[in-house]
GROMACS .gro file of C-alpha atoms in nm:
model
  155
    1MET     CA    1  -0.933   0.360   0.688
    2GLU     CA    2  -0.744   0.241   0.998
    3ILE     CA    3  -0.671   0.400   1.341
    4ALA     CA    4  -0.349   0.302   1.517
    5ASN     CA    5  -0.313   0.255   1.887
    6ASP     CA    6  -0.156   0.609   1.913
    7GLY     CA    7  -0.451   0.768   1.746
    8THR     CA    8  -0.286   0.816   1.399
    9VAL     CA    9  -0.550   0.786   1.119
   10TRP     CA   10  -0.429   0.605   0.812
   11PHE     CA   11  -0.598   0.582   0.478
   12THR     CA   12  -0.535   0.543   0.101
   13GLN     CA   13  -0.557   0.786  -0.185
   14GLY     CA   14  -0.671   0.647  -0.517
   15GLY     CA   15  -0.426   0.597  -0.789
   16ALA     CA   16  -0.635   0.430  -1.054
   17ASN     CA   17  -0.608   0.561  -1.405
   18PHE     CA   18  -0.899   0.800  -1.428
   19TYR     CA   19  -0.813   0.872  -1.784
   20PRO     CA   20  -0.850   0.532  -1.962
   21ASP     CA   21  -0.824   0.701  -2.302
   22ASN     CA   22  -0.469   0.832  -2.212
   23ALA     CA   23  -0.233   0.605  -2.042
   24GLU     CA   24   0.030   0.895  -2.021
   25LEU     CA   25  -0.166   1.055  -1.743
   26LEU     CA   26  -0.034   0.917  -1.418
   27ASN     CA   27  -0.234   0.907  -1.093
   28THR     CA   28  -0.011   0.841  -0.802
   29SER     CA   29  -0.117   0.591  -0.542
   30ARG     CA   30  -0.031   0.658  -0.176
   31VAL     CA   31  -0.099   0.582   0.175
   32ILE     CA   32  -0.162   0.882   0.403
   33SER     CA   33  -0.144   0.931   0.778
   34PHE     CA   34  -0.291   1.200   0.998
   35ASP     CA   35  -0.185   1.261   1.357
   36PRO     CA   36  -0.472   1.449   1.524
   37ALA     CA   37  -0.251   1.518   1.819
   38THR     CA   38  -0.010   1.732   1.601
   39ASP     CA   39  -0.228   1.803   1.293
   40GLN     CA   40   0.053   1.643   1.095
   41ILE     CA   41  -0.016   1.479   0.759
   42SER     CA   42   0.227   1.234   0.600
   43CYS     CA   43   0.213   1.099   0.261
   44TYR     CA   44   0.389   0.762   0.149
   45ASN     CA   45   0.383   0.728  -0.227
   46LEU     CA   46   0.373   0.373  -0.362
   47PRO     CA   47   0.646   0.245  -0.595
   48VAL     CA   48   0.414   0.215  -0.891
   49ASP     CA   49   0.165   0.456  -1.050
   50ASN     CA   50  -0.202   0.388  -1.138
   51ALA     CA   51  -0.206   0.092  -0.888
   52ALA     CA   52  -0.534   0.181  -0.730
   53VAL     CA   53  -0.439   0.138  -0.362
   54TYR     CA   54  -0.768   0.042  -0.179
   55GLY     CA   55  -0.691  -0.116   0.167
   56VAL     CA   56  -0.468  -0.022   0.459
   57LEU     CA   57  -0.361  -0.210   0.765
   58VAL     CA   58  -0.146  -0.105   1.056
   59ASP     CA   59   0.063  -0.387   1.186
   60GLU     CA   60   0.198  -0.249   1.516
   61ALA     CA   61   0.393  -0.570   1.616
   62ARG     CA   62   0.615  -0.547   1.296
   63GLY     CA   63   0.613  -0.161   1.271
   64MET     CA   64   0.455  -0.191   0.922
   65VAL     CA   65   0.173  -0.043   0.732
   66TRP     CA   66   0.034  -0.277   0.467
   67TYR     CA   67  -0.176  -0.177   0.161
   68ALA     CA   68  -0.364  -0.349  -0.127
   69GLU     CA   69  -0.288  -0.255  -0.475
   70GLY     CA   70  -0.621  -0.332  -0.651
   71ARG     CA   71  -0.568  -0.259  -1.018
   72ALA     CA   72  -0.513  -0.596  -1.184
   73THR     CA   73  -0.302  -0.468  -1.480
   74VAL     CA   74  -0.051  -0.260  -1.273
   75GLY     CA   75  -0.097  -0.344  -0.906
   76ASN     CA   76  -0.261  -0.671  -0.791
   77SER     CA   77  -0.031  -0.679  -0.492
   78ILE     CA   78  -0.006  -0.654  -0.127
   79GLY     CA   79   0.272  -0.421  -0.021
   80GLY     CA   80   0.400  -0.285   0.299
   81PHE     CA   81   0.654  -0.031   0.446
   82ARG     CA   82   0.799   0.092   0.774
   83PRO     CA   83   0.658   0.444   0.829
   84ASP     CA   84   0.943   0.536   1.078
   85SER     CA   85   1.211   0.482   0.813
   86THR     CA   86   1.030   0.583   0.500
   87ILE     CA   87   1.024   0.941   0.353
   88SER     CA   88   0.698   1.120   0.351
   89ASP     CA   89   0.653   1.326   0.041
   90CYS     CA   90   0.315   1.505   0.003
   91LEU     CA   91   0.438   1.727  -0.283
   92PHE     CA   92   0.541   1.440  -0.512
   93ASP     CA   93   0.478   1.498  -0.882
   94PRO     CA   94   0.475   1.197  -1.103
   95TYR     CA   95   0.568   1.417  -1.400
   96ALA     CA   96   0.882   1.567  -1.247
   97GLY     CA   97   1.099   1.260  -1.288
   98ASP     CA   98   1.159   0.901  -1.158
   99ASN     CA   99   0.963   0.784  -0.850
  100ALA     CA  100   1.223   0.764  -0.576
  101VAL     CA  101   1.016   0.511  -0.391
  102GLN     CA  102   1.182   0.159  -0.425
  103ILE     CA  103   1.071  -0.197  -0.408
  104CYS     CA  104   1.277  -0.405  -0.160
  105SER     CA  105   1.469  -0.675  -0.351
  106ASP     CA  106   1.618  -0.862  -0.061
  107GLY     CA  107   1.349  -0.862   0.207
  108LEU     CA  108   1.238  -0.581   0.411
  109VAL     CA  109   1.490  -0.294   0.477
  110ASP     CA  110   1.449   0.064   0.567
  111SER     CA  111   1.325   0.325   0.315
  112CYS     CA  112   1.172   0.075   0.065
  113HIS     CA  113   0.843  -0.118   0.014
  114LEU     CA  114   0.797  -0.483   0.041
  115ARG     CA  115   0.563  -0.614  -0.233
  116PHE     CA  116   0.386  -0.950  -0.284
  117GLU     CA  117   0.226  -0.986  -0.626
  118LEU     CA  118  -0.079  -1.219  -0.624
  119PRO     CA  119  -0.071  -1.520  -0.853
  120SER     CA  120  -0.389  -1.426  -1.044
  121PRO     CA  121  -0.567  -1.092  -1.110
  122GLY     CA  122  -0.825  -1.046  -0.843
  123SER     CA  123  -0.803  -0.686  -0.726
  124PRO     CA  124  -0.708  -0.715  -0.356
  125ALA     CA  125  -0.877  -0.485  -0.099
  126HIS     CA  126  -0.997  -0.507   0.272
  127LEU     CA  127  -0.701  -0.627   0.476
  128GLU     CA  128  -0.703  -0.783   0.824
  129LEU     CA  129  -0.439  -0.922   1.058
  130ASP     CA  130  -0.493  -1.248   1.246
  131ALA     CA  131  -0.334  -1.356   1.577
  132GLU     CA  132  -0.051  -1.527   1.390
  133GLY     CA  133   0.047  -1.224   1.199
  134ASN     CA  134  -0.091  -1.342   0.871
  135ILE     CA  135  -0.256  -1.082   0.639
  136TRP     CA  136  -0.611  -1.188   0.511
  137PHE     CA  137  -0.764  -0.994   0.210
  138THR     CA  138  -1.051  -1.003  -0.019
  139GLU     CA  139  -1.014  -1.016  -0.401
  140SER     CA  140  -1.304  -0.800  -0.499
  141MET     CA  141  -1.284  -0.894  -0.869
  142GLY     CA  142  -1.162  -1.260  -0.820
  143ASN     CA  143  -1.457  -1.374  -0.596
  144ARG     CA  144  -1.211  -1.501  -0.337
  145ILE     CA  145  -1.040  -1.432  -0.004
  146GLY     CA  146  -0.661  -1.479   0.031
  147ARG     CA  147  -0.406  -1.514   0.304
  148LEU     CA  148  -0.045  -1.377   0.298
  149MET     CA  149   0.226  -1.501   0.535
  150PRO     CA  150   0.470  -1.198   0.527
  151GLU     CA  151   0.767  -1.382   0.660
  152THR     CA  152   0.765  -1.642   0.382
  153GLY     CA  153   0.579  -1.456   0.109
  154GLU     CA  154   0.344  -1.760   0.076
  155ILE     CA  155  -0.003  -1.658  -0.059
   0.00000   0.00000   0.00000
């Protein structure tokens, strides 16, 4: 959980496959915000299902929210989006059709998610921002810590 300077509370909602015997049953990963001043809840669905989103980080300098996809077989990435230009959809149904959330293909643009896949399966979690704007993370299943430089994509 992370609390932004404006008091908005950010947290993640699962998304791991809780039904290992049936890969057809999707479990949507998403980042959720709650604004206690207005009682408004916003839901930002991830571009992949069953990704087990674990960590969230508010990067106010860039206007970004970053998250860790911890499932090694589907996620294993650090992703981020701009909440001011990304559609909130708390009623998303993964069985109703294609996921409208897109991965940015040419750098960060509005209404898509920037995604950095890790070079080895390590299940990233716990995110922290340093003074230079680098994102540090743990790899809970890889017994490592890592650093992502968002401007270059270097991990």
